[in-house]
């Protein structure tokens, strides 16, 4: 079955620690995205990538880093510089869009990150 | 700043009624709009997309778009308790990155 796999489902971070959230997709999608969701709020874009070896900052990139070495994978690292990392992290992907087509984003099941 | 506004609710409707969810957006050049359903503790699931002015129907769901008024809505006919969830409206910009801007969601409860 094609889909987006995020792991782990739950993650705990200690003070001063960097943690990495995994996102893998087998949909052959070019574009991948990372969002953060806080309770009762919508999704805020952290980083996105439209193609391998290229990525762009979203609205709340500070304290996060990403890489896109393979088309299927877009891991997110939450660094110790992110002082309030507790949130629900969602990875999404979409087919690459031109100016005349519209491709929705589809989401993985998410990772819940908490501070110990 | 591009914004998408939704009434956070909660919105309660009796089973079998029509639920009406509304969304306004600030970026005039937004071209595509999506409705996602999010059950508590789960990830968003795409239920409708709309790109042109007017109505688009899919089963019990109807999306409505009015670009002149910068307004998008979702109607759910014959509401069921299983429709109880938070509904997120998203607007896609027209740039090459095709980013989505999400509203904060409307919580819908369908009462049996």
Short mmCIF file of C-alpha atoms in Angstrom, two decimals:
data_model
loop_
_atom_site.label_atom_id
_atom_site.label_comp_id
_atom_site.label_asym_id
_atom_site.label_seq_id
_atom_site.Cartn_x
_atom_site.Cartn_y
_atom_site.Cartn_z
CA UNK A 1 0.00 0.00 0.00
CA UNK A 2 1.28 3.45 -0.87
CA UNK A 3 1.52 5.92 1.94
CA UNK A 4 3.50 8.12 4.29
CA UNK A 5 5.14 6.56 7.32
CA UNK A 6 6.19 8.63 10.30
CA UNK A 7 8.18 7.28 13.21
CA UNK A 8 8.24 7.10 16.09
CA UNK A 9 4.62 7.65 17.10
CA UNK A 10 5.69 9.13 20.45
CA UNK A 11 9.02 10.75 21.30
CA UNK A 12 10.43 12.30 24.45
CA UNK A 13 13.21 14.85 24.47
CA UNK A 14 15.53 15.66 27.32
CA UNK A 15 16.88 19.13 27.99
CA UNK A 16 19.64 20.05 25.53
CA UNK A 17 19.02 17.06 23.30
CA UNK A 18 18.48 16.95 19.55
CA UNK A 19 15.90 14.47 18.29
CA UNK A 20 15.10 13.35 14.75
CA UNK A 21 11.66 12.51 13.43
CA UNK A 22 11.46 10.18 10.46
CA UNK A 23 9.19 10.58 7.41
CA UNK A 24 9.21 8.13 4.51
CA UNK A 25 6.83 8.01 1.53
CA UNK A 26 6.41 5.47 -1.27
CA UNK A 27 3.96 7.54 -3.32
CA UNK A 28 6.69 8.77 -5.69
CA UNK A 29 5.84 12.33 -4.64
CA UNK A 30 8.35 15.08 -5.34
CA UNK A 31 7.23 17.54 -2.65
CA UNK A 32 7.38 16.91 1.09
CA UNK A 33 6.43 19.10 4.03
CA UNK A 34 6.74 19.29 7.81
CA UNK A 35 4.06 20.91 9.95
CA UNK A 36 3.66 21.53 13.64
CA UNK A 37 0.24 21.47 15.33
CA UNK A 38 -0.37 22.80 18.84
CA UNK A 39 -3.57 21.95 20.74
CA UNK A 40 -6.63 23.68 19.32
CA UNK A 41 -4.66 25.25 16.50
CA UNK A 42 -4.17 24.74 12.81
CA UNK A 43 -1.03 23.52 11.11
CA UNK A 44 2.05 25.71 10.79
CA UNK A 45 4.67 25.02 8.14
CA UNK A 46 8.19 24.31 9.39
CA UNK A 47 10.09 23.28 6.23
CA UNK A 48 9.27 22.04 2.76
CA UNK A 49 11.14 20.43 -0.09
CA UNK A 50 10.10 20.31 -3.74
CA UNK A 51 12.97 18.21 -4.98
CA UNK A 52 15.88 16.11 -3.73
CA UNK A 53 18.77 18.10 -2.23
CA UNK A 54 16.67 21.25 -1.96
CA UNK A 55 14.49 22.56 0.87
CA UNK A 56 13.05 25.87 2.03
CA UNK A 57 12.14 27.38 5.38
CA UNK A 58 8.50 27.70 6.26
CA UNK A 59 6.89 30.07 8.75
CA UNK A 60 8.44 28.61 11.93
CA UNK A 61 11.82 27.10 10.92
CA UNK A 62 13.84 28.39 13.87
CA UNK A 63 15.12 25.53 16.05
CA UNK A 64 14.53 22.90 13.35
CA UNK A 65 16.61 21.41 10.55
CA UNK A 66 15.89 19.02 7.67
CA UNK A 67 17.62 17.12 4.90
CA UNK A 68 16.39 15.66 1.61
CA UNK A 69 19.01 13.21 0.37
CA UNK A 70 16.49 10.80 -1.12
CA UNK A 71 13.14 11.39 -2.78
CA UNK A 72 11.42 9.05 -0.33
CA UNK A 73 12.79 10.53 2.89
CA UNK A 74 12.51 13.92 4.62
CA UNK A 75 13.70 13.70 8.25
CA UNK A 76 13.16 16.57 10.69
CA UNK A 77 15.57 17.32 13.53
CA UNK A 78 14.28 19.25 16.51
CA UNK A 79 17.34 20.92 17.97
CA UNK A 80 17.99 22.09 21.52
CA UNK A 81 17.49 25.63 20.21
CA UNK A 82 13.75 24.92 19.92
CA UNK A 83 12.66 25.90 23.43
CA UNK A 84 9.06 24.80 23.18
CA UNK A 85 9.10 21.60 21.12
CA UNK A 86 6.05 19.89 22.65
CA UNK A 87 3.60 19.47 19.76
CA UNK A 88 2.13 17.10 17.20
CA UNK A 89 4.42 16.93 14.14
CA UNK A 90 2.92 16.04 10.78
CA UNK A 91 4.71 15.14 7.58
CA UNK A 92 2.93 15.53 4.25
CA UNK A 93 3.70 14.95 0.61
CA UNK A 94 2.24 15.89 -2.76
CA UNK A 95 2.95 15.34 -6.42
CA UNK A 96 4.93 18.19 -7.91
CA UNK A 97 2.61 20.87 -9.15
CA UNK A 98 2.91 23.01 -12.19
CA UNK A 99 1.01 26.22 -12.66
CA UNK A 100 -1.97 24.52 -14.27
CA UNK A 101 -2.48 21.58 -11.95
CA UNK A 102 -3.43 21.30 -8.32
CA UNK A 103 -2.23 18.50 -6.14
CA UNK A 104 -3.41 18.15 -2.54
CA UNK A 105 -1.15 17.20 0.30
CA UNK A 106 -1.57 13.89 2.09
CA UNK A 107 -0.44 13.34 5.65
CA UNK A 108 1.32 10.69 7.68
CA UNK A 109 -0.01 9.61 11.09
CA UNK A 110 2.16 12.10 12.98
CA UNK A 111 4.67 12.06 15.83
CA UNK A 112 3.87 13.42 19.29
CA UNK A 113 6.91 15.03 20.86
CA UNK A 114 7.09 15.86 24.57
CA UNK A 115 9.75 17.22 26.89
CA UNK A 116 10.93 15.05 29.77
CA UNK B 1 0.36 37.92 6.10
CA UNK B 2 -1.76 35.32 4.37
CA UNK B 3 -4.54 34.15 6.64
CA UNK B 4 -7.32 31.62 6.62
CA UNK B 5 -10.06 32.22 9.17
CA UNK B 6 -12.54 29.69 10.49
CA UNK B 7 -15.12 29.86 13.23
CA UNK B 8 -13.57 27.60 15.88
CA UNK B 9 -16.95 26.46 17.15
CA UNK B 10 -17.79 24.14 18.66
CA UNK B 11 -20.65 23.59 16.22
CA UNK B 12 -23.31 21.11 17.25
CA UNK B 13 -25.97 19.71 14.94
CA UNK B 14 -28.48 16.89 15.42
CA UNK B 15 -28.07 13.66 13.49
CA UNK B 16 -29.57 13.93 10.02
CA UNK B 17 -29.24 17.73 9.83
CA UNK B 18 -27.04 19.78 7.49
CA UNK B 19 -23.77 21.02 8.99
CA UNK B 20 -22.40 24.22 7.47
CA UNK B 21 -18.73 25.08 7.92
CA UNK B 22 -17.30 28.39 6.74
CA UNK B 23 -13.89 29.74 5.87
CA UNK B 24 -12.53 33.07 4.61
CA UNK B 25 -9.09 33.75 3.19
CA UNK B 26 -7.05 36.90 2.80
CA UNK B 27 -4.78 36.10 -0.16
CA UNK B 28 -6.68 37.11 -3.25
CA UNK B 29 -4.47 35.05 -5.57
CA UNK B 30 -5.13 31.75 -3.79
CA UNK B 31 -6.29 29.29 -6.40
CA UNK B 32 -7.03 25.98 -4.74
CA UNK B 33 -8.87 25.14 -1.57
CA UNK B 34 -9.06 21.99 0.48
CA UNK B 35 -11.11 20.66 3.36
CA UNK B 36 -9.51 18.19 5.73
CA UNK B 37 -11.19 16.21 8.49
CA UNK B 38 -9.19 15.54 11.64
CA UNK B 39 -10.42 13.15 14.30
CA UNK B 40 -9.13 13.74 17.82
CA UNK B 41 -5.53 12.57 18.12
CA UNK B 42 -5.27 11.67 14.43
CA UNK B 43 -3.76 13.28 11.35
CA UNK B 44 -5.79 15.33 8.82
CA UNK B 45 -7.56 13.44 6.04
CA UNK B 46 -8.45 15.12 2.75
CA UNK B 47 -12.19 15.08 2.09
CA UNK B 48 -12.79 17.77 -0.56
CA UNK B 49 -10.92 20.03 -2.94
CA UNK B 50 -12.31 22.91 -5.00
CA UNK B 51 -10.64 25.14 -7.56
CA UNK B 52 -13.44 26.94 -9.43
CA UNK B 53 -16.24 29.23 -8.33
CA UNK B 54 -19.47 27.42 -7.56
CA UNK B 55 -20.38 24.14 -5.94
CA UNK B 56 -18.68 20.76 -6.01
CA UNK B 57 -20.51 17.73 -4.66
CA UNK B 58 -19.09 14.41 -3.49
CA UNK B 59 -21.56 12.14 -1.73
CA UNK B 60 -22.88 13.89 1.37
CA UNK B 61 -20.28 16.67 1.07
CA UNK B 62 -20.62 19.88 -0.94
CA UNK B 63 -17.85 22.45 -1.17
CA UNK B 64 -18.71 25.98 -2.25
CA UNK B 65 -16.25 28.62 -3.47
CA UNK B 66 -16.80 32.33 -4.03
CA UNK B 67 -13.51 33.95 -5.07
CA UNK B 68 -15.01 37.45 -5.26
CA UNK B 69 -15.99 37.23 -1.59
CA UNK B 70 -12.91 35.13 -0.69
CA UNK B 71 -15.17 32.60 0.93
CA UNK B 72 -15.18 28.81 1.03
CA UNK B 73 -17.72 26.59 2.72
CA UNK B 74 -18.37 22.91 3.34
CA UNK B 75 -21.85 21.48 3.72
CA UNK B 76 -22.37 18.03 5.20
CA UNK B 77 -25.82 16.62 4.48
CA UNK B 78 -27.48 13.94 6.61
CA UNK B 79 -24.86 14.44 9.32
CA UNK B 80 -23.82 11.34 11.22
CA UNK B 81 -22.16 10.98 14.64
CA UNK B 82 -19.11 9.66 12.76
CA UNK B 83 -18.77 13.12 11.17
CA UNK B 84 -17.87 14.54 14.60
CA UNK B 85 -14.35 15.89 14.12
CA UNK B 86 -12.40 19.09 13.53
CA UNK B 87 -12.59 20.36 9.96
CA UNK B 88 -9.59 22.27 8.62
CA UNK B 89 -9.83 24.66 5.68
CA UNK B 90 -6.66 25.21 3.64
CA UNK B 91 -5.82 27.66 0.85
CA UNK B 92 -3.04 26.96 -1.64
CA UNK B 93 -1.05 29.88 -3.00
CA UNK B 94 -0.31 30.36 -6.66
CA UNK B 95 3.48 30.43 -6.38
CA UNK B 96 5.71 27.58 -7.51
CA UNK B 97 5.99 26.25 -3.95
CA UNK B 98 2.21 25.70 -3.76
CA UNK B 99 2.20 26.07 0.00
CA UNK B 100 -0.94 25.52 2.02
CA UNK B 101 -2.14 27.95 4.66
CA UNK B 102 -4.44 26.31 7.19
CA UNK B 103 -7.20 27.74 9.31
CA UNK B 104 -7.36 26.77 12.97
CA UNK B 105 -10.29 24.42 12.35
CA UNK B 106 -13.96 24.14 13.31
CA UNK B 107 -14.93 21.47 15.80
CA UNK B 108 -18.15 19.73 14.76
CA UNK B 109 -20.24 17.53 17.03
CA UNK B 110 -23.17 15.56 15.59
CA UNK B 111 -25.59 14.65 18.34
CA UNK B 112 -27.37 11.26 18.07
#
